[in-house]
Short mmCIF file of C-alpha atoms and ligand atoms in Angstrom, two decimals:
data_model
loop_
_atom_site.label_atom_id
_atom_site.label_comp_id
_atom_site.label_asym_id
_atom_site.label_seq_id
_atom_site.Cartn_x
_atom_site.Cartn_y
_atom_site.Cartn_z
CA UNK A 1 9.04 15.16 -31.60
CA UNK A 2 10.07 13.73 -28.28
CA UNK A 3 7.22 12.71 -26.06
CA UNK A 4 7.94 11.52 -22.54
CA UNK A 5 5.82 8.84 -20.91
CA UNK A 6 5.17 11.12 -17.94
CA UNK A 7 6.46 14.64 -17.29
CA UNK A 8 6.78 15.41 -13.60
CA UNK A 9 8.92 18.48 -14.24
CA UNK A 10 6.16 20.06 -16.34
CA UNK A 11 3.77 19.54 -13.46
CA UNK A 12 6.20 21.00 -10.92
CA UNK A 13 6.57 24.12 -13.08
CA UNK A 14 2.82 24.78 -12.79
CA UNK A 15 2.92 24.86 -8.96
CA UNK A 16 6.55 25.74 -8.28
CA UNK A 17 6.09 28.68 -5.87
CA UNK A 18 3.70 26.73 -3.64
CA UNK A 19 5.87 23.61 -3.60
CA UNK A 20 9.04 25.57 -2.90
CA UNK A 21 7.35 27.38 -0.02
CA UNK A 22 5.99 24.13 1.41
CA UNK A 23 9.44 22.52 1.39
CA UNK A 24 11.08 25.63 2.82
CA UNK A 25 8.45 25.57 5.57
CA UNK A 26 9.58 22.08 6.58
CA UNK A 27 13.23 23.06 6.63
CA UNK A 28 12.34 25.89 8.97
CA UNK A 29 10.66 23.63 11.51
CA UNK A 30 13.19 20.77 11.38
CA UNK A 31 10.39 18.33 12.09
CA UNK A 32 11.11 15.83 9.35
CA UNK A 33 9.19 12.69 10.19
CA UNK A 34 5.49 12.41 11.09
CA UNK A 35 4.43 15.47 13.14
CA UNK A 36 2.05 18.28 12.28
CA UNK A 37 2.57 18.38 8.50
CA UNK A 38 1.83 14.68 8.21
CA UNK A 39 -1.28 15.00 10.39
CA UNK A 40 -2.50 17.82 8.17
CA UNK A 41 -2.13 15.73 5.06
CA UNK A 42 -3.67 12.66 6.68
CA UNK A 43 -6.75 14.69 7.65
CA UNK A 44 -7.05 16.28 4.21
CA UNK A 45 -6.67 12.97 2.40
CA UNK A 46 -9.15 11.16 4.68
CA UNK A 47 -11.67 13.92 3.92
CA UNK A 48 -10.92 13.72 0.20
CA UNK A 49 -11.54 9.97 0.04
CA UNK A 50 -14.42 10.04 2.51
CA UNK A 51 -13.01 7.70 5.15
CA UNK A 52 -12.47 8.47 8.85
CA UNK A 53 -8.85 7.46 9.28
CA UNK A 54 -5.76 8.04 7.15
CA UNK A 55 -2.31 6.99 8.31
CA UNK A 56 0.79 8.00 6.38
CA UNK A 57 3.42 5.37 5.61
CA UNK A 58 6.77 5.10 3.87
CA UNK A 59 5.29 3.72 0.64
CA UNK A 60 2.31 1.93 -0.87
CA UNK A 61 3.74 -1.55 -0.52
CA UNK A 62 4.20 -1.05 3.23
CA UNK A 63 0.61 0.20 3.40
CA UNK A 64 -0.71 -3.09 2.04
CA UNK A 65 1.57 -5.17 4.20
CA UNK A 66 0.83 -3.32 7.45
CA UNK A 67 -2.91 -3.34 6.81
CA UNK A 68 -2.87 -7.08 6.11
CA UNK A 69 -1.05 -7.61 9.38
CA UNK A 70 -3.42 -5.32 11.26
CA UNK A 71 -6.34 -7.24 9.77
CA UNK A 72 -4.92 -10.44 11.21
CA UNK A 73 -3.55 -12.03 8.07
CA UNK A 74 -0.69 -14.45 8.56
CA UNK A 75 0.56 -17.94 7.87
CA UNK A 76 -2.09 -20.43 6.87
CA UNK A 77 -4.25 -17.73 5.27
CA UNK A 78 -4.95 -17.24 1.61
CA UNK A 79 -5.58 -13.84 0.06
CA UNK A 80 -7.15 -13.44 -3.36
CA UNK A 81 -5.41 -11.03 -5.73
CA UNK A 82 -5.75 -10.28 -9.44
CA UNK A 83 -3.34 -11.96 -11.85
CA UNK A 84 -2.39 -8.68 -13.53
CA UNK A 85 -1.13 -5.93 -11.23
CA UNK A 86 2.12 -4.50 -9.91
CA UNK A 87 3.90 -7.09 -7.78
CA UNK A 88 3.40 -5.13 -4.52
CA UNK A 89 -0.10 -6.53 -4.19
CA UNK A 90 1.01 -10.17 -3.95
CA UNK A 91 4.40 -9.40 -2.43
CA UNK A 92 2.72 -7.88 0.62
CA UNK A 93 0.58 -11.01 1.04
CA UNK A 94 3.66 -13.24 1.06
CA UNK A 95 5.49 -10.82 3.36
CA UNK A 96 2.99 -11.37 6.17
CA UNK A 97 3.29 -15.14 5.73
CA UNK A 98 0.01 -15.63 3.87
CA UNK A 99 -0.37 -17.05 0.36
CA UNK A 100 -1.49 -15.04 -2.64
CA UNK A 101 -4.15 -16.81 -4.73
CA UNK A 102 -4.41 -15.35 -8.20
CA UNK A 103 -7.64 -14.80 -10.10
CA UNK A 104 -7.73 -14.01 -13.82
CA UNK A 105 -8.70 -10.56 -15.06
CA UNK A 106 -11.78 -9.32 -16.89
CA UNK A 107 -11.22 -9.35 -20.68
CA UNK A 108 -12.60 -5.83 -21.22
CA UNK A 109 -11.68 -3.97 -18.03
CA UNK A 110 -8.47 -5.78 -16.88
CA UNK A 111 -9.49 -5.61 -13.22
CA UNK A 112 -10.14 -8.82 -11.26
CA UNK A 113 -12.78 -11.00 -12.94
CA UNK A 114 -15.36 -11.28 -10.16
CA UNK A 115 -17.02 -14.26 -11.90
CA UNK A 116 -13.82 -16.26 -11.29
CA UNK A 117 -13.35 -15.43 -7.58
CA UNK A 118 -15.62 -17.98 -5.93
CA UNK A 119 -13.92 -20.99 -7.51
CA UNK A 120 -10.70 -19.92 -5.74
CA UNK A 121 -12.19 -19.55 -2.26
CA UNK A 122 -11.16 -22.24 0.24
CA UNK A 123 -11.49 -22.67 4.01
CA UNK A 124 -8.19 -20.78 4.33
CA UNK A 125 -9.26 -17.73 2.32
CA UNK A 126 -9.43 -14.64 4.51
CA UNK A 127 -9.39 -11.63 2.25
CA UNK A 128 -9.58 -10.21 -1.26
CA UNK A 129 -7.38 -7.39 -2.55
CA UNK A 130 -9.04 -5.80 -5.57
CA UNK A 131 -6.75 -3.49 -7.53
CA UNK A 132 -8.29 -0.52 -9.33
CA UNK A 133 -5.91 -1.07 -12.20
CA UNK A 134 -4.83 1.81 -14.46
CA UNK A 135 -7.30 4.06 -12.59
CA UNK A 136 -10.46 2.06 -13.29
CA UNK A 137 -12.40 0.81 -10.25
CA UNK A 138 -12.86 -2.97 -9.99
CA UNK A 139 -16.48 -4.22 -10.00
CA UNK A 140 -16.94 -3.39 -6.33
CA UNK A 141 -20.66 -4.20 -6.01
CA UNK A 142 -20.17 -7.79 -7.14
CA UNK A 143 -16.90 -8.10 -5.24
CA UNK A 144 -18.39 -6.87 -1.96
CA UNK A 145 -21.34 -9.23 -2.42
CA UNK A 146 -18.97 -12.21 -2.77
CA UNK A 147 -16.86 -11.02 0.17
CA UNK A 148 -19.78 -10.70 2.52
CA UNK A 149 -21.29 -14.01 1.40
CA UNK A 150 -18.03 -15.79 2.29
CA UNK A 151 -17.14 -13.51 5.23
CA UNK A 152 -13.93 -12.27 3.64
CA UNK A 153 -12.18 -9.00 4.38
CA UNK A 154 -11.57 -6.58 1.54
CA UNK A 155 -8.47 -4.40 1.23
CA UNK A 156 -8.60 -2.10 -1.78
CA UNK A 157 -5.31 -1.43 -3.53
CA UNK A 158 -5.86 2.18 -4.63
CA UNK A 159 -2.29 2.86 -5.73
CA UNK A 160 -3.51 3.72 -9.24
CA UNK A 161 -6.95 5.13 -8.45
CA UNK A 162 -6.73 8.40 -6.48
CA UNK A 163 -10.12 10.03 -7.00
CA UNK A 164 -11.64 7.22 -9.10
CA UNK A 165 -15.34 6.63 -8.51
CA UNK A 166 -17.51 3.50 -8.62
CA UNK A 167 -21.26 4.20 -8.55
CA UNK A 168 -20.94 7.54 -6.77
CA UNK A 169 -18.41 6.36 -4.19
CA UNK A 170 -14.69 6.91 -4.33
CA UNK A 171 -12.39 3.92 -4.44
CA UNK A 172 -11.06 3.28 -0.97
CA UNK A 173 -14.49 3.50 0.68
CA UNK A 174 -15.79 0.00 -0.10
CA UNK A 175 -13.57 -2.44 1.78
CA UNK A 176 -12.56 -2.67 5.45
CA UNK A 177 -9.37 -0.86 4.47
CA UNK A 178 -7.60 0.77 1.53
CA UNK A 179 -3.97 1.33 0.67
CA UNK A 180 -2.61 4.20 -1.40
CA UNK A 181 0.78 4.86 -2.92
CA UNK A 182 2.16 8.32 -3.57
CA UNK A 183 5.07 7.10 -5.68
CA UNK A 184 6.04 10.14 -7.81
CA UNK A 185 4.40 8.89 -11.02
CA UNK A 186 0.99 8.14 -9.47
CA UNK A 187 -1.98 10.47 -10.01
CA UNK A 188 -1.12 12.02 -6.64
CA UNK A 189 2.63 11.70 -6.35
CA UNK A 190 5.15 12.78 -3.74
CA UNK A 191 8.75 13.78 -4.46
CA UNK A 192 10.01 10.50 -3.10
CA UNK A 193 8.36 7.44 -1.59
CA UNK A 194 5.18 7.78 0.45
CA UNK A 195 1.96 5.88 1.06
CA UNK A 196 -1.19 5.83 3.17
CA UNK A 197 -3.57 3.42 4.88
CA UNK A 198 -7.25 4.29 5.12
CA UNK A 199 -10.10 2.76 7.07
CA UNK A 200 -13.19 3.63 9.07
CA UNK A 201 -12.63 1.26 11.98
CA UNK A 202 -11.00 2.91 15.05
CA UNK A 203 -9.31 -0.28 16.30
CA UNK A 204 -7.90 -1.17 12.89
CA UNK A 205 -6.58 2.37 12.46
CA UNK A 206 -4.93 2.30 15.87
CA UNK A 207 -3.34 -1.09 15.18
CA UNK A 208 -2.09 0.00 11.74
CA UNK A 209 -0.64 3.24 13.12
CA UNK A 210 1.20 1.36 15.87
CA UNK A 211 2.56 -1.27 13.46
CA UNK A 212 4.09 1.43 11.28
CA UNK A 213 5.70 3.22 14.22
CA UNK A 214 7.52 0.51 16.20
CA UNK A 215 4.38 -0.59 17.96
CA UNK A 216 4.19 2.67 19.91
CA UNK A 217 0.84 3.88 21.11
CA UNK A 218 2.40 7.02 22.50
CA UNK A 219 6.07 7.89 22.83
CA UNK A 220 7.94 4.92 24.36
CA UNK A 221 4.66 3.13 24.98
CA UNK A 222 5.46 0.05 22.88
CA UNK A 223 2.40 -2.16 22.98
CA UNK A 224 3.49 -4.54 20.23
CA UNK A 225 6.49 -5.08 17.99
CA UNK A 226 6.04 -3.08 14.83
CA UNK A 227 8.37 -1.65 12.26
CA UNK A 228 9.40 1.69 10.82
CA UNK A 229 7.20 2.95 8.01
CA UNK A 230 6.30 6.60 8.47
CA UNK A 231 5.63 9.45 6.11
CA UNK A 232 8.20 12.26 5.80
CA UNK A 233 6.99 15.75 6.67
CA UNK A 234 8.38 17.07 3.36
CA UNK A 235 6.43 14.51 1.38
CA UNK A 236 3.32 15.37 3.37
CA UNK A 237 3.83 19.08 2.67
CA UNK A 238 4.23 18.41 -1.06
CA UNK A 239 1.19 16.13 -1.10
CA UNK A 240 -0.95 18.69 0.74
CA UNK A 241 -0.21 21.21 -2.00
CA UNK A 242 -0.78 18.71 -4.80
CA UNK A 243 -4.01 17.29 -3.35
CA UNK A 244 -5.75 20.60 -4.15
CA UNK A 245 -5.04 20.00 -7.84
CA UNK A 246 -5.76 16.27 -7.99
CA UNK A 247 -9.34 16.54 -9.27
CA UNK A 248 -8.38 19.06 -11.95
CA UNK A 249 -5.43 16.90 -12.99
CA UNK A 250 -7.67 13.83 -13.17
CA UNK A 251 -10.08 15.77 -15.41
CA UNK A 252 -7.18 16.60 -17.71
CA UNK A 253 -6.22 12.94 -17.85
CA UNK A 254 -9.83 12.08 -18.76
CA UNK A 255 -9.79 14.74 -21.51
CA UNK A 256 -6.53 13.33 -22.86
CA UNK A 257 -8.02 9.82 -22.81
CA UNK A 258 -11.06 11.07 -24.74
CA UNK A 259 -8.78 12.68 -27.30
CA UNK A 260 -6.77 9.48 -27.70
CA UNK A 261 -9.95 7.41 -28.05
CA UNK A 262 -11.46 9.73 -30.66
CA UNK A 263 -8.29 9.64 -32.75
CA UNK A 264 -7.84 5.87 -32.57
CA UNK A 265 -11.49 4.94 -32.90
CA UNK A 266 -11.55 3.61 -36.45
CA UNK A 267 -8.42 1.49 -36.13
CA UNK A 268 -7.59 -2.03 -34.99
CA UNK A 269 -6.40 -0.65 -31.64
CA UNK A 270 -8.47 -1.92 -28.70
CA UNK A 271 -9.28 1.09 -26.54
CA UNK A 272 -9.79 1.20 -22.77
CA UNK A 273 -13.44 0.90 -21.78
CA UNK A 274 -15.19 2.47 -18.83
CA UNK A 275 -18.36 0.78 -17.56
CA UNK A 276 -21.38 2.99 -16.89
CA UNK A 277 -21.26 4.44 -13.38
CA UNK A 278 -17.47 4.34 -13.11
CA UNK A 279 -15.06 7.25 -13.21
CA UNK A 280 -11.76 6.08 -14.70
CA UNK A 281 -8.91 8.42 -13.68
CA UNK A 282 -6.44 7.12 -16.27
CA UNK A 283 -3.35 6.65 -14.19
CA UNK A 284 -2.36 4.85 -17.37
CA UNK A 285 -3.85 4.89 -20.86
CA UNK A 286 -3.54 1.27 -21.92
CA UNK A 287 -4.49 0.10 -25.40
CA UNK A 288 -4.12 -3.31 -26.96
CA UNK A 289 -2.50 -4.00 -30.31
CA UNK A 290 -1.46 -7.12 -32.19
CA UNK A 291 2.29 -7.35 -32.73
CA UNK A 292 2.72 -5.09 -29.75
CA UNK A 293 6.50 -5.37 -29.54
CA UNK A 294 6.93 -4.23 -33.12
CA UNK A 295 4.56 -1.29 -32.59
CA UNK A 296 6.46 -0.38 -29.44
CA UNK A 297 9.78 -0.35 -31.31
CA UNK A 298 8.37 1.92 -34.01
CA UNK A 299 6.91 4.33 -31.45
CA UNK A 300 10.16 4.49 -29.49
CA UNK A 301 12.16 5.07 -32.70
CA UNK A 302 9.91 8.05 -33.49
CA UNK A 303 10.44 9.60 -30.06
CA UNK A 304 7.31 8.34 -28.30
CA UNK A 305 8.05 6.84 -24.88
CA UNK A 306 5.65 4.05 -23.99
CA UNK A 307 5.39 1.42 -21.29
CA UNK A 308 3.99 -2.04 -20.68
CA UNK A 309 2.00 -2.55 -17.50
CA UNK A 310 2.79 -5.34 -17.09
CA UNK A 311 4.77 -7.51 -19.54
CA UNK A 312 4.21 -10.66 -17.48
CA UNK A 313 1.19 -11.42 -15.34
CA UNK A 314 2.18 -12.27 -11.77
CA UNK A 315 1.46 -16.03 -11.80
CA UNK A 316 4.00 -16.40 -14.61
CA UNK A 317 6.81 -14.63 -12.75
CA UNK A 318 9.71 -16.48 -11.16
CA UNK A 319 8.71 -15.92 -7.49
CA UNK A 320 5.41 -17.70 -8.17
CA UNK A 321 6.83 -20.63 -10.07
CA UNK A 322 5.84 -22.79 -7.10
CA UNK A 323 2.24 -22.40 -8.26
CA UNK A 324 3.01 -24.20 -11.54
CA UNK A 325 0.65 -21.83 -13.31
CA UNK A 326 0.30 -22.21 -17.05
CA UNK A 327 -1.29 -19.93 -19.60
CA UNK A 328 -4.44 -22.11 -19.52
CA UNK A 329 -4.92 -21.21 -15.86
CA UNK A 330 -5.02 -17.47 -16.57
CA UNK A 331 -6.04 -17.29 -20.25
CA UNK A 332 -7.10 -13.64 -20.24
CA UNK A 333 -4.00 -12.36 -18.46
CA UNK A 334 -1.86 -14.55 -20.72
CA UNK A 335 -3.32 -12.99 -23.85
CA UNK A 336 -3.57 -9.41 -22.59
CA UNK A 337 0.05 -9.26 -21.34
CA UNK A 338 1.29 -9.67 -24.93
CA UNK A 339 -0.96 -6.95 -26.38
CA UNK A 340 -1.07 -4.13 -23.82
CA UNK A 341 0.71 -0.90 -24.53
CA UNK A 342 0.67 2.15 -22.24
CA UNK A 343 0.72 5.40 -24.21
CA UNK A 344 2.09 8.69 -22.78
CA UNK A 345 -0.39 9.96 -20.19
CA UNK A 346 -0.08 12.92 -17.83
CA UNK A 347 -2.30 15.94 -17.16
CA UNK A 348 -0.05 18.35 -19.06
CA UNK A 349 0.08 16.35 -22.31
CA UNK A 350 -1.00 18.55 -25.23
CA UNK A 351 -3.45 17.72 -28.02
CA UNK A 352 -0.64 18.17 -30.50
CA UNK A 353 1.42 15.48 -28.77
CA UNK A 354 -1.55 13.13 -28.53
CA UNK A 355 -2.15 13.58 -32.26
CA UNK A 356 1.48 12.74 -32.98
CA UNK A 357 1.33 9.60 -30.81
CA UNK A 358 -1.85 8.43 -32.54
CA UNK A 359 -0.53 9.11 -36.01
CA UNK A 360 2.69 7.24 -35.22
CA UNK A 361 0.78 4.34 -33.72
CA UNK A 362 -1.54 4.13 -36.74
CA UNK A 363 1.49 3.97 -39.03
CA UNK A 364 3.14 1.37 -36.82
CA UNK A 365 0.19 -1.00 -37.05
C1 LIG B 401 2.57 1.62 -7.20
C2 LIG B 401 1.77 0.46 -6.73
C3 LIG B 401 1.87 -0.08 -5.43
C4 LIG B 401 2.87 0.30 -4.38
O1 LIG B 401 3.57 1.35 -4.52
P1 LIG B 401 4.92 1.82 -3.82
O2 LIG B 401 4.55 3.10 -3.18
O3 LIG B 401 5.88 1.98 -4.93
O4 LIG B 401 5.34 0.79 -2.83
C5 LIG B 401 1.00 -1.08 -5.06
N1 LIG B 401 0.08 -1.56 -5.91
C6 LIG B 401 -0.04 -1.09 -7.16
C7 LIG B 401 -1.10 -1.65 -8.04
C8 LIG B 401 0.81 -0.08 -7.62
O5 LIG B 401 0.67 0.37 -8.87
#
């Protein structure tokens, strides 16, 4: 058997006529950037999340960066981020001239450990960026309590959590702002790069929209210096089609996760856990195994494509060497990074394939 890690072609096949028509519709109008199609998607996605404003961008990293800027973050400020996430989260902080301050992750849920946030807050701290890692919401009640106690802004990184729910509210509705990525492999993926910024505040939305469009309020009305980060009409058209299926696709991911968990239950594999009240949308299905690298080699040799998200926690990466972080500073991230293994996960994965992955993994360990 040959089992891909994700299968975007299989998904395309299920909605091909609609996607083809949507793309053809864009070619017919020759309006390729921003415009009506993008507005349509922005409105639909804002409604889906339950936030007033949605602004399309070029990608999810830009979304974080522009929102940080719009929220007033700059040099001299510190922004708290989790130690284990994709580098965009901290990269965006550095890009606006602020400093990322890493906090270790929770040993069971892998999202930011809220009990370790307060010790990192200084007079320069201005914001927290929780990441709903792998599709599981961070502990937003505790996080929002800490943020309001210390008067910090919260920007949710929802790049992996489209449709995830924490205590009856979707991720993206808790903080002052939220960033989304529609990178092709995400739960809601475009056919190229795309992202979005969401918020309820009118002024923040206006500022973020201007920053992503050369500081223009209206055509040629440049009120500030901005940059170019806009959503393509074709990506918006694709995303509008795919948004209708997002909830059903997430349910399929949850079913696949349940199947995996049932089959691996009585083994030494540590399974992902979902706290009561949270809806995990399994952007990734991440297990932990001892001797991970050996298990990974066996799986790959038997045709099972896996991933590691992420092999090195951010504080240990070269760009952050200036922090002089050692494993003792982030003990959970340091241990978890050597054990995590992402198994194939996509809505179209069959039970038969899941069974094969589990059997192979059991043999490998
Ligand atoms: C994918 C991702 C991003 C940014 O995505 P791009 O659209 O590729 O720039 C940001 N944060 C996290 C946690 C991600 O997984």
